[in-house]
Tab-separated table of C-alpha atoms in Angstrom:
chain	number	residue	atom	x	y	z
W	1	MET	CA	0.927	-18.231	-44.069
W	2	LYS	CA	3.968	-16.516	-45.580
W	3	PHE	CA	7.288	-17.981	-44.567
W	4	GLY	CA	8.598	-14.756	-42.984
W	5	LYS	CA	5.617	-14.640	-40.646
W	6	ARG	CA	5.949	-18.343	-39.845
W	7	LEU	CA	9.640	-17.913	-39.012
W	8	LYS	CA	8.919	-14.920	-36.781
W	9	GLN	CA	6.262	-16.953	-34.978
W	10	GLN	CA	8.692	-19.808	-34.375
W	11	MET	CA	11.392	-17.451	-33.090
W	12	HIS	CA	8.871	-15.862	-30.740
W	13	GLY	CA	7.819	-19.237	-29.378
W	14	THR	CA	11.177	-20.927	-28.922
W	15	LEU	CA	13.542	-20.877	-25.948
W	16	PRO	CA	14.915	-17.374	-25.188
W	17	GLY	CA	18.552	-18.327	-25.816
W	18	TRP	CA	17.688	-19.658	-29.273
W	19	ARG	CA	16.005	-16.617	-30.792
W	20	ASP	CA	19.089	-15.031	-32.351
W	21	LYS	CA	20.216	-18.364	-33.823
W	22	PHE	CA	17.603	-18.499	-36.572
W	23	LEU	CA	17.984	-17.434	-40.192
W	24	SER	CA	18.268	-13.668	-40.777
W	25	TYR	CA	15.585	-14.058	-43.410
W	26	LYS	CA	14.432	-10.449	-43.417
W	27	ASP	CA	17.964	-9.092	-43.993
W	28	LEU	CA	18.664	-11.571	-46.797
W	29	LYS	CA	15.323	-10.796	-48.405
W	30	LYS	CA	16.141	-7.075	-48.352
W	31	LEU	CA	19.505	-7.757	-50.008
W	32	VAL	CA	17.879	-9.822	-52.761
W	33	LYS	CA	15.392	-7.009	-53.365
W	34	LEU	CA	18.206	-4.438	-53.468
W	35	ILE	CA	20.209	-6.479	-55.979
W	36	SER	CA	17.240	-7.195	-58.240
W	37	SER	CA	16.039	-3.584	-58.211
W	38	ALA	CA	19.416	-2.192	-59.381
W	39	PRO	CA	19.591	-2.801	-63.184
W	40	MET	CA	23.148	-1.472	-63.415
W	41	LEU	CA	24.361	-4.215	-61.093
W	42	LEU	CA	22.818	-6.885	-63.258
W	43	GLU	CA	24.225	-5.363	-66.449
W	44	GLN	CA	27.798	-4.931	-65.211
W	45	ALA	CA	29.372	-8.347	-64.682
W	46	SER	CA	32.056	-7.157	-62.256
W	47	GLU	CA	29.606	-5.318	-60.002
W	48	TYR	CA	27.127	-8.188	-60.127
W	49	GLY	CA	29.917	-10.609	-59.217
W	50	LYS	CA	30.798	-8.544	-56.145
W	51	THR	CA	27.173	-8.374	-55.048
W	52	GLU	CA	26.659	-12.092	-55.510
W	53	ALA	CA	29.849	-12.741	-53.527
W	54	GLU	CA	28.458	-10.607	-50.686
W	55	PHE	CA	25.187	-12.551	-50.763
W	56	VAL	CA	27.041	-15.894	-50.686
W	57	TYR	CA	29.249	-14.604	-47.844
W	58	LEU	CA	26.152	-13.786	-45.771
W	59	LEU	CA	24.628	-17.194	-46.528
W	60	ASN	CA	27.826	-18.946	-45.452
W	61	ASN	CA	27.829	-16.955	-42.198
W	62	GLU	CA	24.273	-18.108	-41.543
W	63	ILE	CA	25.239	-21.736	-42.143
W	64	GLU	CA	28.203	-21.427	-39.765
W	65	LYS	CA	25.852	-19.969	-37.152
W	66	PHE	CA	23.412	-22.872	-37.572
W	67	ASN	CA	26.160	-25.489	-37.401
W	68	ALA	CA	27.798	-24.043	-34.277
W	69	PHE	CA	24.489	-23.797	-32.415
W	70	PHE	CA	23.152	-27.165	-33.566
W	71	MET	CA	26.311	-29.093	-32.664
W	72	GLU	CA	26.489	-27.404	-29.251
W	73	GLN	CA	22.873	-28.366	-28.506
W	74	GLU	CA	23.366	-31.896	-29.826
W	75	GLU	CA	26.361	-32.436	-27.548
W	76	ASP	CA	24.423	-31.052	-24.588
W	77	PHE	CA	21.487	-33.362	-25.318
W	78	ILE	CA	23.736	-36.437	-25.435
W	79	ILE	CA	25.132	-35.538	-22.010
W	80	ARG	CA	21.676	-34.797	-20.571
W	81	ASN	CA	20.279	-38.062	-21.879
W	82	LYS	CA	23.041	-39.980	-20.121
W	83	GLU	CA	22.447	-38.042	-16.888
W	84	LEU	CA	18.712	-38.776	-16.987
W	85	GLN	CA	19.377	-42.492	-17.462
W	86	GLN	CA	21.736	-42.423	-14.465
W	87	ARG	CA	19.146	-40.596	-12.339
W	88	ILE	CA	16.522	-43.215	-13.164
W	89	GLN	CA	18.880	-46.039	-12.222
W	90	ARG	CA	19.868	-44.370	-8.941
W	91	VAL	CA	16.220	-43.959	-7.904
W	92	ILE	CA	15.423	-47.569	-8.851
W	93	ASP	CA	18.464	-48.843	-6.940
W	94	LYS	CA	17.624	-46.796	-3.861
W	95	TRP	CA	13.819	-46.855	-3.670
W	96	GLY	CA	12.720	-49.294	-6.392
W	97	PRO	CA	10.515	-52.387	-5.935
W	98	GLY	CA	11.932	-54.725	-3.302
W	99	ARG	CA	14.292	-52.053	-1.915
W	100	GLN	CA	12.106	-49.106	-1.053
W	101	PRO	CA	11.918	-47.870	2.495
W	102	SER	CA	9.351	-45.436	1.119
W	103	MET	CA	7.152	-45.944	-1.961
W	104	THR	CA	6.064	-42.320	-1.621
W	105	LYS	CA	9.656	-41.155	-2.009
W	106	TYR	CA	10.122	-43.423	-5.044
W	107	GLU	CA	7.018	-42.033	-6.750
W	108	GLU	CA	8.000	-38.466	-5.876
W	109	GLU	CA	11.495	-38.801	-7.358
W	110	MET	CA	10.240	-40.642	-10.435
W	111	GLY	CA	7.622	-37.915	-10.943
W	112	LYS	CA	10.371	-35.292	-11.047
W	113	ILE	CA	12.365	-37.344	-13.546
W	114	ARG	CA	9.313	-37.907	-15.741
W	115	LYS	CA	8.720	-34.149	-15.958
W	116	ASP	CA	12.376	-33.559	-16.823
W	117	ILE	CA	12.270	-36.240	-19.526
W	118	VAL	CA	9.142	-34.732	-21.085
W	119	ASP	CA	10.774	-31.281	-21.129
W	120	PHE	CA	13.958	-32.793	-22.545
W	121	HIS	CA	11.970	-34.530	-25.274
W	122	GLY	CA	10.285	-31.205	-26.086
W	123	GLU	CA	13.598	-29.387	-26.450
W	124	MET	CA	14.880	-32.037	-28.849
W	125	VAL	CA	11.744	-31.685	-30.981
W	126	LEU	CA	12.354	-27.930	-31.023
W	127	LEU	CA	15.900	-28.541	-32.291
W	128	VAL	CA	14.664	-30.765	-35.121
W	129	ASN	CA	12.192	-27.999	-35.983
W	130	TYR	CA	15.080	-25.481	-35.849
W	131	SER	CA	16.901	-27.537	-38.485
W	132	ASN	CA	13.792	-27.898	-40.658
W	133	ILE	CA	12.711	-24.287	-40.637
W	134	ASN	CA	16.195	-22.860	-41.265
W	135	TYR	CA	16.753	-25.240	-44.160
W	136	THR	CA	13.384	-24.219	-45.602
W	137	GLY	CA	14.276	-20.541	-45.195
W	138	LEU	CA	17.583	-20.984	-47.025
W	139	ALA	CA	15.846	-22.845	-49.873
W	140	LYS	CA	13.258	-20.082	-50.190
W	141	ILE	CA	15.740	-17.203	-50.158
W	142	LEU	CA	17.885	-18.960	-52.774
W	143	LYS	CA	14.794	-19.465	-54.921
W	144	LYS	CA	14.012	-15.732	-54.654
W	145	TYR	CA	17.585	-14.852	-55.569
W	146	ASP	CA	17.659	-17.032	-58.694
W	147	LYS	CA	14.206	-15.892	-59.796
W	148	ARG	CA	14.882	-12.162	-59.405
W	149	THR	CA	18.474	-12.010	-60.621
W	150	GLY	CA	18.639	-14.836	-63.144
W	151	GLY	CA	21.390	-16.411	-61.051
W	152	LEU	CA	21.984	-20.134	-60.604
W	153	LEU	CA	22.914	-20.364	-56.935
W	154	ARG	CA	20.125	-22.536	-55.586
W	155	LEU	CA	21.097	-26.011	-56.797
W	156	PRO	CA	24.826	-25.955	-55.864
W	157	PHE	CA	24.072	-24.237	-52.557
W	158	ILE	CA	21.321	-26.710	-51.614
W	159	GLN	CA	23.733	-29.548	-52.338
W	160	LYS	CA	26.194	-27.912	-49.946
W	161	ILE	CA	23.517	-27.445	-47.259
W	162	LEU	CA	22.571	-31.116	-47.385
W	163	GLU	CA	26.066	-31.972	-46.118
W	164	GLN	CA	25.992	-29.561	-43.163
W	165	PRO	CA	25.813	-30.732	-39.511
W	166	PHE	CA	22.706	-28.651	-38.775
W	167	PHE	CA	20.818	-30.463	-41.534
W	168	THR	CA	21.788	-33.926	-40.268
W	169	THR	CA	19.253	-34.693	-37.547
W	170	ASP	CA	19.790	-38.475	-37.363
W	171	ASN	CA	21.425	-38.415	-33.915
W	172	ILE	CA	18.769	-36.144	-32.431
W	173	SER	CA	15.996	-38.252	-33.958
W	174	LYS	CA	17.531	-41.347	-32.340
W	175	LEU	CA	17.657	-39.556	-28.983
W	176	VAL	CA	14.000	-38.551	-29.368
W	177	LYS	CA	13.045	-42.199	-30.001
W	178	ALA	CA	15.215	-43.377	-27.099
W	179	CYS	CA	13.551	-40.823	-24.855
W	180	GLU	CA	10.105	-42.036	-25.904
W	181	SER	CA	11.153	-45.649	-25.276
W	182	THR	CA	12.373	-44.711	-21.783
W	183	ILE	CA	9.053	-43.054	-20.986
W	184	ASP	CA	7.149	-46.127	-22.203
W	185	ALA	CA	9.414	-48.550	-20.310
W	186	VAL	CA	9.846	-46.707	-17.007
W	187	PHE	CA	6.513	-44.888	-16.863
W	188	PRO	CA	4.068	-47.275	-18.585
W	189	VAL	CA	0.414	-46.262	-18.748
W	190	GLU	CA	-2.694	-47.939	-20.106
W	191	GLU	CA	-4.085	-46.646	-23.416
W	192	GLU	CA	-7.095	-44.918	-21.852
W	193	GLU	CA	-4.915	-43.317	-19.197
W	194	ARG	CA	-2.481	-42.145	-21.896
W	195	LYS	CA	-5.309	-40.435	-23.804
W	196	ARG	CA	-6.567	-38.828	-20.601
W	197	GLU	CA	-3.060	-37.546	-19.805
W	198	VAL	CA	-2.745	-36.057	-23.287
W	199	LYS	CA	-6.073	-34.230	-22.905
W	200	GLU	CA	-5.136	-32.968	-19.448
W	201	ALA	CA	-1.727	-31.838	-20.681
W	202	VAL	CA	-3.323	-29.866	-23.521
W	203	THR	CA	-5.805	-28.315	-21.087
W	204	VAL	CA	-3.187	-27.107	-18.608
W	205	ALA	CA	-0.527	-26.177	-21.159
W	206	GLY	CA	-1.237	-22.471	-21.172
W	207	GLU	CA	2.443	-21.694	-21.397
W	208	GLY	CA	5.862	-23.299	-21.483
W	209	ILE	CA	7.711	-25.792	-23.591
W	210	PHE	CA	4.847	-28.269	-24.072
W	211	ARG	CA	2.704	-25.892	-26.101
W	212	ASN	CA	5.674	-24.755	-28.169
W	213	THR	CA	6.706	-28.345	-28.853
W	214	VAL	CA	3.270	-29.010	-30.308
W	215	ALA	CA	3.501	-25.776	-32.323
W	216	ALA	CA	6.875	-26.963	-33.647
W	217	LEU	CA	5.373	-30.326	-34.695
W	218	LEU	CA	2.578	-28.516	-36.514
W	219	THR	CA	5.077	-26.248	-38.276
W	220	MET	CA	7.221	-29.191	-39.399
W	221	GLN	CA	4.105	-30.971	-40.639
W	222	GLU	CA	2.990	-27.907	-42.608
W	223	ILE	CA	6.280	-26.910	-44.265
W	224	ARG	CA	6.910	-30.517	-45.282
W	225	ARG	CA	3.413	-31.062	-46.678
W	226	ALA	CA	3.048	-31.436	-50.444
W	227	GLY	CA	0.859	-28.580	-51.637
W	228	SER	CA	2.128	-26.204	-48.955
W	229	SER	CA	3.173	-22.735	-50.128
W	230	THR	CA	6.669	-23.585	-48.919
W	231	TYR	CA	6.841	-26.912	-50.776
W	232	SER	CA	9.131	-27.444	-53.782
W	233	GLN	CA	11.457	-30.056	-55.260
W	234	TYR	CA	13.994	-29.011	-52.609
W	235	SER	CA	11.576	-29.465	-49.720
W	236	LEU	CA	12.020	-31.997	-46.934
W	237	PRO	CA	9.911	-35.179	-47.218
W	238	PRO	CA	6.471	-35.208	-45.532
W	239	LEU	CA	6.524	-35.672	-41.770
W	240	ASN	CA	4.897	-38.866	-40.487
W	241	LEU	CA	3.917	-38.392	-36.857
W	242	ASP	CA	3.591	-41.301	-34.450
W	243	ALA	CA	0.334	-41.962	-32.597
W	244	ASP	CA	1.170	-39.816	-29.561
W	245	SER	CA	2.276	-36.825	-31.632
W	246	SER	CA	-0.790	-37.122	-33.861
W	247	ASP	CA	-3.036	-37.125	-30.795
W	248	LEU	CA	-1.402	-33.968	-29.543
W	249	THR	CA	-1.631	-32.057	-32.828
W	250	LYS	CA	-5.282	-33.048	-33.311
W	251	LEU	CA	-6.284	-31.980	-29.812
W	252	PHE	CA	-4.309	-28.776	-29.778
W	253	GLN	CA	-5.760	-25.527	-31.088
W	254	LEU	CA	-3.810	-24.090	-34.030
W	255	SER	CA	-2.909	-20.938	-32.157
W	256	PRO	CA	0.516	-19.216	-32.095
W	257	PRO	CA	3.130	-20.611	-29.720
W	258	ILE	CA	3.423	-19.014	-26.311
W	259	PRO	CA	6.622	-17.006	-25.830
W	260	ILE	CA	8.929	-18.569	-23.236
W	261	VAL	CA	10.465	-15.829	-21.112
């Protein structure tokens, strides 16, 4: 699948408020085509310099957009994670084992929290995918630019990108792992029950964040796979999924993500 189509698919399947935060790949691709199809620009150093400056300006604007959005989401996720932990503790303190006036109420409240944690986990996976796919798009558009114009922008620009906040997903990855640990600790299930829940979740996930989270995992796995059409020396390392994520991607049909409206 061509990258432009993959990006469009991801934008279509993500959260509504995120759709204008992705790379303006189509516009940048048009600009590269315009520059490379105008021989006079390439022959006249001053004109070429102006055009390259415009291209770099647009790239920098995209990076600023990514950074602002990513940092805002990251801060929100840190706050939400803390709030979820506090909710769990309040329910345990009020209705937990040895204190509960009503086990039904305890299970009801914990059920609500479990759903919220799963959705929260899904959103964080979508943000990691947002980082991955925008980085990949920048690497591809820079490759096109250098190839068609004879320029040498890709290497210095990639080095700059690697230092940007939107590319640094360490904190989000830690939150994802912490979220998974919370689910395992507070909502433990036996192995067979876990597999059954995964199958049931796939069956009922006709829409919403669950399906799109799986689609995001599949996209990250594909664009980071050696041999992929998007793979190069500047690609991200292959994605190693844990057991739960692997189960999901194997069970799920490789169909486009469902738009969240």
